[in-house]
Amino acid sequence: MEIELKQHHIGIAIKDLNKAIQKYINLGYQCHNQVFDSNQQADLVLLTKKGTVCIELVCAVNEHSPVWKTCQIYENKQKRFKEFFVLLFA
């Protein structure tokens, strides 16, 4: 049996939501409504651009967020990278 996986979106854990939104708008993405995810203690924004995969920006609102902890761990291990990418399939 063959299972076909289609990429749904790319999640990017970030520290500065406004800066990241502006970056992707400058690249031609359309910004959709910001929502708060209480499970992740994070603000989420979906960005779309025709012909490309959707991007979800995930920004921790406090240090109790698993997203914040992920950014801290990743930043400590990989100082040269500023964003953490997660591929999600549906």
XYZ file of N, CA and C in Angstrom:
270
model
N 0.832 -1.171 0.000
C 0.000 0.000 0.000
C 0.886 1.247 0.000
N 0.588 2.177 -0.885
C 1.363 3.403 -1.009
C 0.594 4.560 -0.373
N 1.284 5.304 0.475
C 0.685 6.461 1.132
C 1.281 7.718 0.515
N 0.419 8.615 0.088
C 0.884 9.867 -0.488
C 0.789 10.967 0.566
N 1.917 11.588 0.840
C 1.956 12.705 1.786
C 2.079 14.006 1.008
N 1.224 14.948 1.324
C 1.288 16.258 0.704
C 1.705 17.269 1.762
N 2.655 18.107 1.398
C 3.113 19.125 2.333
C 1.992 20.139 2.531
N 1.628 20.381 3.783
C 0.559 21.327 4.095
C 1.120 22.733 4.340
N 2.093 22.829 5.230
C 2.727 24.116 5.489
C 4.054 23.918 6.191
N 4.810 24.992 6.248
C 6.072 25.008 6.976
C 5.847 25.870 8.213
N 6.162 25.338 9.375
C 6.073 26.109 10.613
C 7.443 26.663 10.963
N 7.487 27.941 11.297
C 8.756 28.582 11.642
C 8.626 29.222 13.022
N 9.413 28.722 13.968
C 9.449 29.309 15.309
C 10.329 30.552 15.251
N 9.771 31.667 15.708
C 10.481 32.945 15.621
C 10.409 33.680 16.950
N 11.241 34.708 17.086
C 11.236 35.512 18.302
C 10.536 36.848 18.115
N 10.568 37.398 16.911
C 9.994 38.717 16.652
C 8.955 38.590 15.539
N 7.691 38.542 15.926
C 6.610 38.291 14.978
C 6.484 39.411 13.940
N 6.497 40.653 14.384
C 6.322 41.770 13.452
C 7.445 41.835 12.418
N 8.655 41.619 12.859
C 9.808 41.630 11.948
C 9.678 40.507 10.917
N 9.283 39.325 11.361
C 9.140 38.188 10.449
C 7.998 38.404 9.464
N 6.870 38.948 9.937
C 5.741 39.227 9.045
C 6.189 40.175 7.938
N 6.876 41.238 8.310
C 7.333 42.219 7.315
C 8.282 41.579 6.308
N 9.140 40.706 6.788
C 10.091 40.009 5.906
C 9.344 39.233 4.821
N 8.312 38.493 5.221
C 7.578 37.674 4.251
C 6.648 38.500 3.370
N 6.102 39.590 3.887
C 5.315 40.504 3.046
C 6.208 41.084 1.951
N 7.432 41.451 2.315
C 8.385 41.966 1.330
C 8.727 40.935 0.263
N 8.571 39.659 0.587
C 8.823 38.582 -0.377
C 7.566 38.230 -1.179
N 6.478 38.964 -0.958
C 5.261 38.766 -1.739
C 4.201 37.893 -1.093
N 4.375 37.536 0.169
C 3.384 36.724 0.874
C 2.249 37.597 1.385
N 1.070 37.009 1.489
C -0.086 37.678 2.072
C -0.226 37.194 3.514
N -0.393 38.142 4.423
C -0.509 37.832 5.843
C -1.979 37.678 6.214
N -2.299 36.605 6.919
C -3.665 36.362 7.379
C -3.763 36.648 8.865
N -4.940 36.537 9.426
C -5.193 36.903 10.820
C -4.250 36.224 11.802
N -3.857 37.001 12.794
C -3.056 36.474 13.890
C -3.998 35.833 14.892
N -3.629 34.637 15.369
C -4.420 33.953 16.385
C -3.508 33.534 17.540
N -4.118 33.360 18.698
C -3.366 32.906 19.872
C -3.664 31.433 20.105
N -2.623 30.638 20.260
C -2.747 29.213 20.559
C -2.412 29.017 22.035
N -3.438 28.755 22.847
C -3.217 28.629 24.290
C -2.409 27.388 24.665
N -2.485 26.341 23.844
C -1.694 25.133 24.125
C -0.201 25.395 23.988
N 0.160 26.172 22.987
C 1.575 26.475 22.753
C 2.014 27.781 23.419
N 1.030 28.533 23.970
C 1.324 29.868 24.506
C 2.087 30.666 23.449
N 1.483 30.707 22.236
C 2.152 31.343 21.106
C 1.142 32.033 20.194
N 1.609 33.098 19.553
C 0.842 33.746 18.496
C 1.193 33.071 17.179
N 0.173 32.842 16.350
C 0.358 32.177 15.060
C -0.137 33.090 13.948
N 0.581 33.098 12.843
C 0.172 33.842 11.658
C 0.440 32.962 10.446
N -0.570 32.846 9.591
C -0.425 32.083 8.353
C -0.129 33.046 7.213
N 0.872 32.690 6.406
C 1.267 33.488 5.251
C 1.107 32.641 3.999
N 0.540 33.233 2.966
C 0.342 32.501 1.714
C 0.874 33.312 0.545
N 1.272 32.567 -0.483
C 1.732 33.163 -1.735
C 1.418 32.161 -2.832
N 0.743 32.609 -3.855
C 0.326 31.718 -4.936
C 1.535 30.973 -5.507
N 1.362 29.659 -5.637
C 2.415 28.828 -6.209
C 3.468 28.357 -5.229
N 3.310 28.713 -3.940
C 4.283 28.280 -2.932
C 3.555 27.625 -1.762
N 4.312 26.990 -0.913
C 3.759 26.359 0.281
C 3.394 27.439 1.304
N 2.376 27.185 2.101
C 1.987 28.110 3.176
C 3.053 28.113 4.263
N 3.193 29.244 4.906
C 4.135 29.381 6.013
C 3.352 29.789 7.253
N 3.618 29.107 8.356
C 3.019 29.476 9.635
C 4.120 29.997 10.547
N 3.993 31.254 10.939
C 4.923 31.826 11.905
C 4.401 31.535 13.299
N 5.278 31.067 14.173
C 4.910 30.694 15.536
C 5.825 31.470 16.486
N 5.220 32.339 17.283
C 6.002 33.201 18.167
C 5.529 33.030 19.614
N 6.420 32.581 20.468
C 6.096 32.385 21.884
C 5.743 33.718 22.536
N 4.746 33.688 23.428
C 4.364 34.914 24.137
C 4.993 35.001 25.521
N 5.544 33.893 25.997
C 6.218 33.913 27.300
C 7.191 32.736 27.387
N 7.962 32.726 28.442
C 8.993 31.695 28.585
C 8.441 30.319 28.960
N 7.154 30.231 29.229
C 6.534 28.946 29.535
C 6.115 28.197 28.267
N 6.208 28.860 27.149
C 5.826 28.270 25.868
C 6.853 27.233 25.423
N 6.388 26.074 24.943
C 7.329 25.105 24.386
C 8.054 25.673 23.165
N 7.432 26.622 22.488
C 8.069 27.264 21.333
C 9.265 28.086 21.799
N 9.095 28.816 22.889
C 10.196 29.603 23.448
C 11.350 28.686 23.838
N 11.005 27.593 24.491
C 12.037 26.644 24.909
C 12.759 26.047 23.705
N 12.013 25.740 22.655
C 12.618 25.201 21.433
C 13.572 26.214 20.820
N 13.148 27.471 20.755
C 14.018 28.518 20.198
C 15.295 28.656 21.024
N 15.178 28.607 22.333
C 16.345 28.732 23.202
C 17.319 27.577 22.995
N 16.797 26.367 22.978
C 17.651 25.188 22.777
C 18.333 25.267 21.430
N 17.566 25.568 20.392
C 18.115 25.610 19.048
C 19.126 26.744 18.905
N 18.825 27.890 19.486
C 19.735 29.026 19.405
C 21.055 28.727 20.100
N 20.999 28.056 21.215
C 22.216 27.711 21.941
C 23.086 26.727 21.167
N 22.457 25.836 20.398
C 23.213 24.838 19.642
C 23.668 25.346 18.283
N 22.880 26.221 17.698
C 23.157 26.673 16.337
C 23.087 28.196 16.270
N 24.037 28.869 16.818
C 24.012 30.334 16.880
C 23.902 30.978 15.499
N 24.336 30.302 14.464
C 24.334 30.914 13.127
C 22.937 30.950 12.499
N 21.974 30.186 13.026
C 20.624 30.183 12.476
C 19.706 31.042 13.329
N 18.810 31.779 12.678
C 17.898 32.658 13.411
C 16.472 32.127 13.413
N 16.173 31.132 12.600
C 14.822 30.587 12.530
C 14.902 29.070 12.611
N 13.858 28.483 13.117
C 13.768 27.033 13.278
C 12.621 26.545 12.417
N 12.890 25.655 11.476
C 11.903 25.218 10.520
C 11.342 23.841 10.890
N 10.051 23.683 10.738
C 9.383 22.406 10.956
C 8.483 22.155 9.764
N 8.643 21.023 9.099
C 7.783 20.680 7.974
C 6.596 19.873 8.479
N 5.399 20.238 8.062
C 4.190 19.529 8.470
C 3.480 18.993 7.236
N 3.028 17.764 7.331
C 2.384 17.120 6.205
C 0.941 16.782 6.557
N 0.088 16.798 5.539
C -1.316 16.430 5.734
C -1.732 15.474 4.638
